[in-house]
Amino acid sequence: MRLVGLTGGIASGKSTVSNLFKASYIPVVDADLIARDVLKKGTRGWKKVVAAFGEEILLPSGEVDRPKLGQIVFSSPSKRQLLNKLLAPYISSGIFWEIVKLWAKGAKVIVLDIPLLFEAKLDKWTKPIIVVWVNPETQLKRLMERDGSNEEDAGNRVNAQMPLELKRSKADIVIDNNGSLDDLNEQFKKVLFEIKRPLTWAEFWRSRQGVVSVLSLILGVFVCKRFYNGS
Ligand code: ADP
């Protein structure tokens, strides 16, 4: 099984690329979706976050007021660290179980769409690592357009993250998303070809098919031994 890491900075185009993978029938584990699930009312993540941040971050329905929590953590690095620390174990285990489910279905290539791939040190499990990169001007412009935010807010959000240049330097594959969507599509086709290459032996043994082969081999040897010992 090949676990492909997909990451980038805010508004660099990660979700856009993730959607291209989905449209190409490559299974994608979406860390943002999992992060939403682990913060749902009544879950263990929710309880930890309410205990740490107080009930003022809740909506009348009892669900977490995400924009409010977002504002709190983006204006305070220590609170941001605290939130990440509280939720990281639940998000990691959510990602793990999604991978297990896809593995059991026989998926050979899985894309892990994880904004904090490097920060959470999950990059050591993924190969290749794809970073969707844009220059600071494009990033700010697209972020403001997408979220309707002003330059100051957008800048704060970008600056709160690990520098995109650093992420880029750690990538196996860089998708340069400064151009048009057509440019992006062209690059994506090459990346798709790359990640669909035949599995290496190491990747094959980690796939369900590989594990079944090993078990069949062990069973075969066992049956042969019994047969020859018995005859
Ligand atoms: P991320 O998931 O990294 O935060 P998104 O995929 O949401 O980023 O992209 C940010 C914004 O930029 C979205 O509004 C998206 O539609 C737009 N976008 C992404 N790639 C391009 C591109 N190549 N050209 C123009 N707009 C783009």
XYZ file of C-alpha atoms and ligand atoms in Angstrom:
258
model
C 0.000 0.000 0.000
C 1.262 3.441 -0.933
C 0.404 6.308 1.424
C 0.775 9.575 -0.450
C 1.029 12.738 1.650
C -0.752 15.825 0.334
C -0.198 19.123 2.069
C 0.387 22.833 1.527
C -0.439 26.146 3.127
C -3.794 27.792 3.674
C -5.398 28.590 0.263
C -2.479 27.076 -1.647
C -4.939 24.783 -3.459
C -4.776 21.594 -1.405
C -8.518 20.952 -1.460
C -8.599 21.678 -5.176
C -5.921 19.018 -5.756
C -7.600 16.659 -3.310
C -10.802 16.940 -5.377
C -8.848 16.101 -8.523
C -7.636 12.899 -6.829
C -11.179 12.008 -5.786
C -12.419 12.638 -9.331
C -9.705 10.223 -10.525
C -11.026 7.531 -8.149
C -8.037 7.707 -5.814
C -9.236 7.332 -2.221
C -8.486 10.387 -0.089
C -8.382 10.582 3.701
C -9.352 14.146 4.563
C -7.862 15.300 7.879
C -10.099 18.395 7.917
C -13.219 16.230 7.829
C -11.825 14.058 10.612
C -10.964 17.178 12.612
C -14.621 18.194 12.340
C -15.792 14.791 13.530
C -13.536 14.745 16.574
C -15.015 18.086 17.692
C -18.657 17.040 17.414
C -20.815 17.559 20.479
C -20.330 14.890 23.139
C -17.159 13.341 21.677
C -14.012 13.013 23.784
C -12.318 15.742 21.738
C -15.273 18.067 22.353
C -15.116 17.423 26.116
C -11.388 18.191 26.251
C -11.763 21.383 24.241
C -14.736 22.639 26.285
C -12.827 21.898 29.504
C -9.817 23.873 28.227
C -11.534 26.803 26.466
C -14.750 27.132 28.466
C -18.410 26.990 27.487
C -18.216 30.414 25.840
C -16.907 28.673 22.689
C -20.213 26.779 22.374
C -23.256 27.634 20.299
C -26.688 27.424 21.985
C -27.002 23.955 20.362
C -23.943 22.775 22.302
C -21.822 22.398 19.173
C -18.490 24.217 19.066
C -18.681 27.663 17.453
C -15.864 26.982 14.982
C -15.365 30.533 13.697
C -15.160 31.770 17.301
C -12.673 29.048 18.277
C -10.762 29.797 15.075
C -10.454 33.462 16.022
C -9.270 32.632 19.533
C -6.544 30.268 18.388
C -5.371 32.366 15.457
C -4.761 35.357 17.706
C -2.813 33.307 20.273
C -0.012 30.882 19.356
C -0.120 29.235 22.811
C -3.864 28.577 22.532
C -3.356 27.274 19.015
C -0.719 24.874 20.308
C -3.027 23.798 23.106
C -5.902 23.078 20.705
C -3.604 21.106 18.387
C -2.222 19.141 21.335
C -5.697 18.302 22.655
C -7.075 17.122 19.319
C -3.965 15.572 17.720
C -4.421 12.073 19.256
C -8.061 11.869 18.124
C -7.265 13.145 14.641
C -4.340 10.697 14.284
C -6.466 7.753 15.365
C -9.282 8.907 13.031
C -6.791 8.974 10.147
C -5.463 5.564 11.167
C -8.922 3.933 11.130
C -9.775 5.506 7.770
C -6.578 3.979 6.373
C -7.446 0.589 7.899
C -10.908 0.696 6.273
C -9.457 1.528 2.859
C -6.707 -1.091 3.307
C -9.370 -3.714 4.050
C -11.160 -2.720 0.839
C -7.917 -3.458 -1.026
C -6.862 0.144 -1.830
C -3.310 0.147 -3.146
C -2.788 3.930 -3.218
C -4.293 6.250 -0.619
C -3.846 10.017 -0.507
C -3.641 11.552 2.954
C -4.812 15.159 2.689
C -3.335 16.607 5.876
C -2.748 20.366 6.254
C -0.462 19.767 9.276
C 1.376 16.777 7.786
C 4.835 18.064 8.796
C 3.786 19.777 12.022
C 2.136 16.558 13.264
C 5.174 14.572 12.076
C 2.942 12.331 9.992
C 5.207 12.868 6.986
C 7.359 9.930 8.094
C 4.520 7.569 7.113
C 3.964 8.995 3.628
C 5.904 8.632 0.394
C 5.826 10.536 -1.855
C 4.972 13.819 -0.165
C 3.187 16.296 -2.418
C 3.238 19.988 -1.491
C 0.885 22.362 -3.273
C 2.847 25.588 -3.455
C 1.970 29.177 -4.349
C 3.894 32.415 -3.886
C 2.908 34.702 -0.956
C 1.031 37.194 -3.192
C -1.124 34.529 -4.831
C -1.751 32.867 -1.481
C -2.959 36.094 0.119
C -5.097 37.025 -2.875
C -6.802 33.609 -3.087
C -7.317 33.451 0.656
C -8.987 36.881 0.732
C -11.161 35.985 -2.260
C -12.178 32.612 -0.877
C -12.906 33.646 2.709
C -13.898 37.265 2.094
C -11.290 38.299 4.653
C -9.264 41.516 4.739
C -5.520 41.661 4.130
C -4.625 41.831 7.823
C -6.684 38.774 8.817
C -5.496 36.819 5.816
C -1.878 37.752 6.564
C -2.246 36.658 10.197
C -3.613 33.305 9.103
C -0.743 32.753 6.682
C 1.872 33.841 9.244
C 0.417 31.521 11.883
C 1.471 28.544 9.765
C 4.756 26.792 9.080
C 6.299 28.758 6.163
C 5.172 27.302 2.848
C 8.759 27.605 1.544
C 9.879 25.219 4.300
C 7.132 22.754 3.389
C 8.160 23.047 -0.220
C 11.759 22.151 0.675
C 10.568 18.939 2.342
C 8.455 17.779 -0.619
C 9.139 14.897 -2.989
C 6.769 16.470 -5.517
C 5.950 20.176 -5.709
C 2.806 21.300 -7.495
C 3.283 24.911 -8.519
C -0.245 26.336 -8.304
C 0.484 29.951 -9.227
C -0.993 29.526 -12.666
C -4.489 28.840 -13.973
C -6.673 25.840 -13.162
C -5.722 24.445 -16.577
C -2.040 24.644 -15.587
C -2.895 22.855 -12.376
C -4.725 20.119 -14.284
C -1.725 19.563 -16.539
C 0.598 19.146 -13.569
C -1.921 16.961 -11.832
C -1.982 14.471 -14.725
C 1.782 13.949 -14.323
C 1.469 13.570 -10.556
C -1.343 11.057 -10.992
C 0.810 9.022 -13.352
C 3.640 9.147 -10.809
C 1.624 7.958 -7.832
C -0.094 5.202 -9.842
C 3.245 3.601 -10.749
C 3.440 -0.088 -9.820
C 3.973 -0.612 -6.091
C 7.499 -1.314 -4.852
C 7.926 -4.634 -3.016
C 7.904 -2.845 0.334
C 4.607 -1.171 -0.584
C 3.179 -4.427 -1.917
C 3.826 -6.296 1.364
C 1.940 -3.575 3.206
C -1.105 -3.887 0.951
C -3.963 -6.271 1.718
C -2.966 -8.288 -1.338
C 0.599 -8.548 0.038
C -0.562 -9.668 3.463
C -2.905 -12.252 1.880
C 0.028 -13.536 -0.235
C 2.256 -13.912 2.832
C -0.490 -15.683 4.776
C -1.203 -18.004 1.810
C 2.501 -18.802 1.590
C 2.728 -19.587 5.310
C -0.424 -21.712 5.092
C 0.961 -23.490 2.013
C 4.251 -24.304 3.763
C 2.335 -25.516 6.840
C 0.032 -27.778 4.776
C 2.986 -29.198 2.768
C 4.905 -29.961 5.976
C 1.890 -31.750 7.464
C 1.412 -33.653 4.218
C 5.025 -34.841 3.971
C 5.286 -35.599 7.693
C 2.026 -37.553 7.503
C 2.949 -39.625 4.436
P -6.579 25.025 0.465
O -7.386 23.754 0.509
O -5.108 24.771 0.306
O -6.860 25.944 1.624
P -8.216 25.688 -1.841
O -8.114 24.453 -2.671
O -9.487 25.925 -1.106
O -6.965 25.832 -0.857
O -7.910 26.909 -2.828
C -7.997 28.251 -2.347
C -8.830 29.083 -3.319
O -8.113 29.252 -4.522
C -10.156 28.424 -3.692
O -11.127 29.434 -3.813
C -9.863 27.788 -5.030
O -11.026 27.691 -5.828
C -8.860 28.764 -5.630
N -7.891 28.146 -6.530
C -7.160 27.038 -6.317
N -6.323 26.806 -7.350
C -6.536 27.812 -8.244
C -5.959 28.147 -9.523
N -4.989 27.417 -10.073
N -6.431 29.243 -10.138
C -7.382 30.008 -9.572
N -7.955 29.755 -8.383
C -7.535 28.674 -7.711
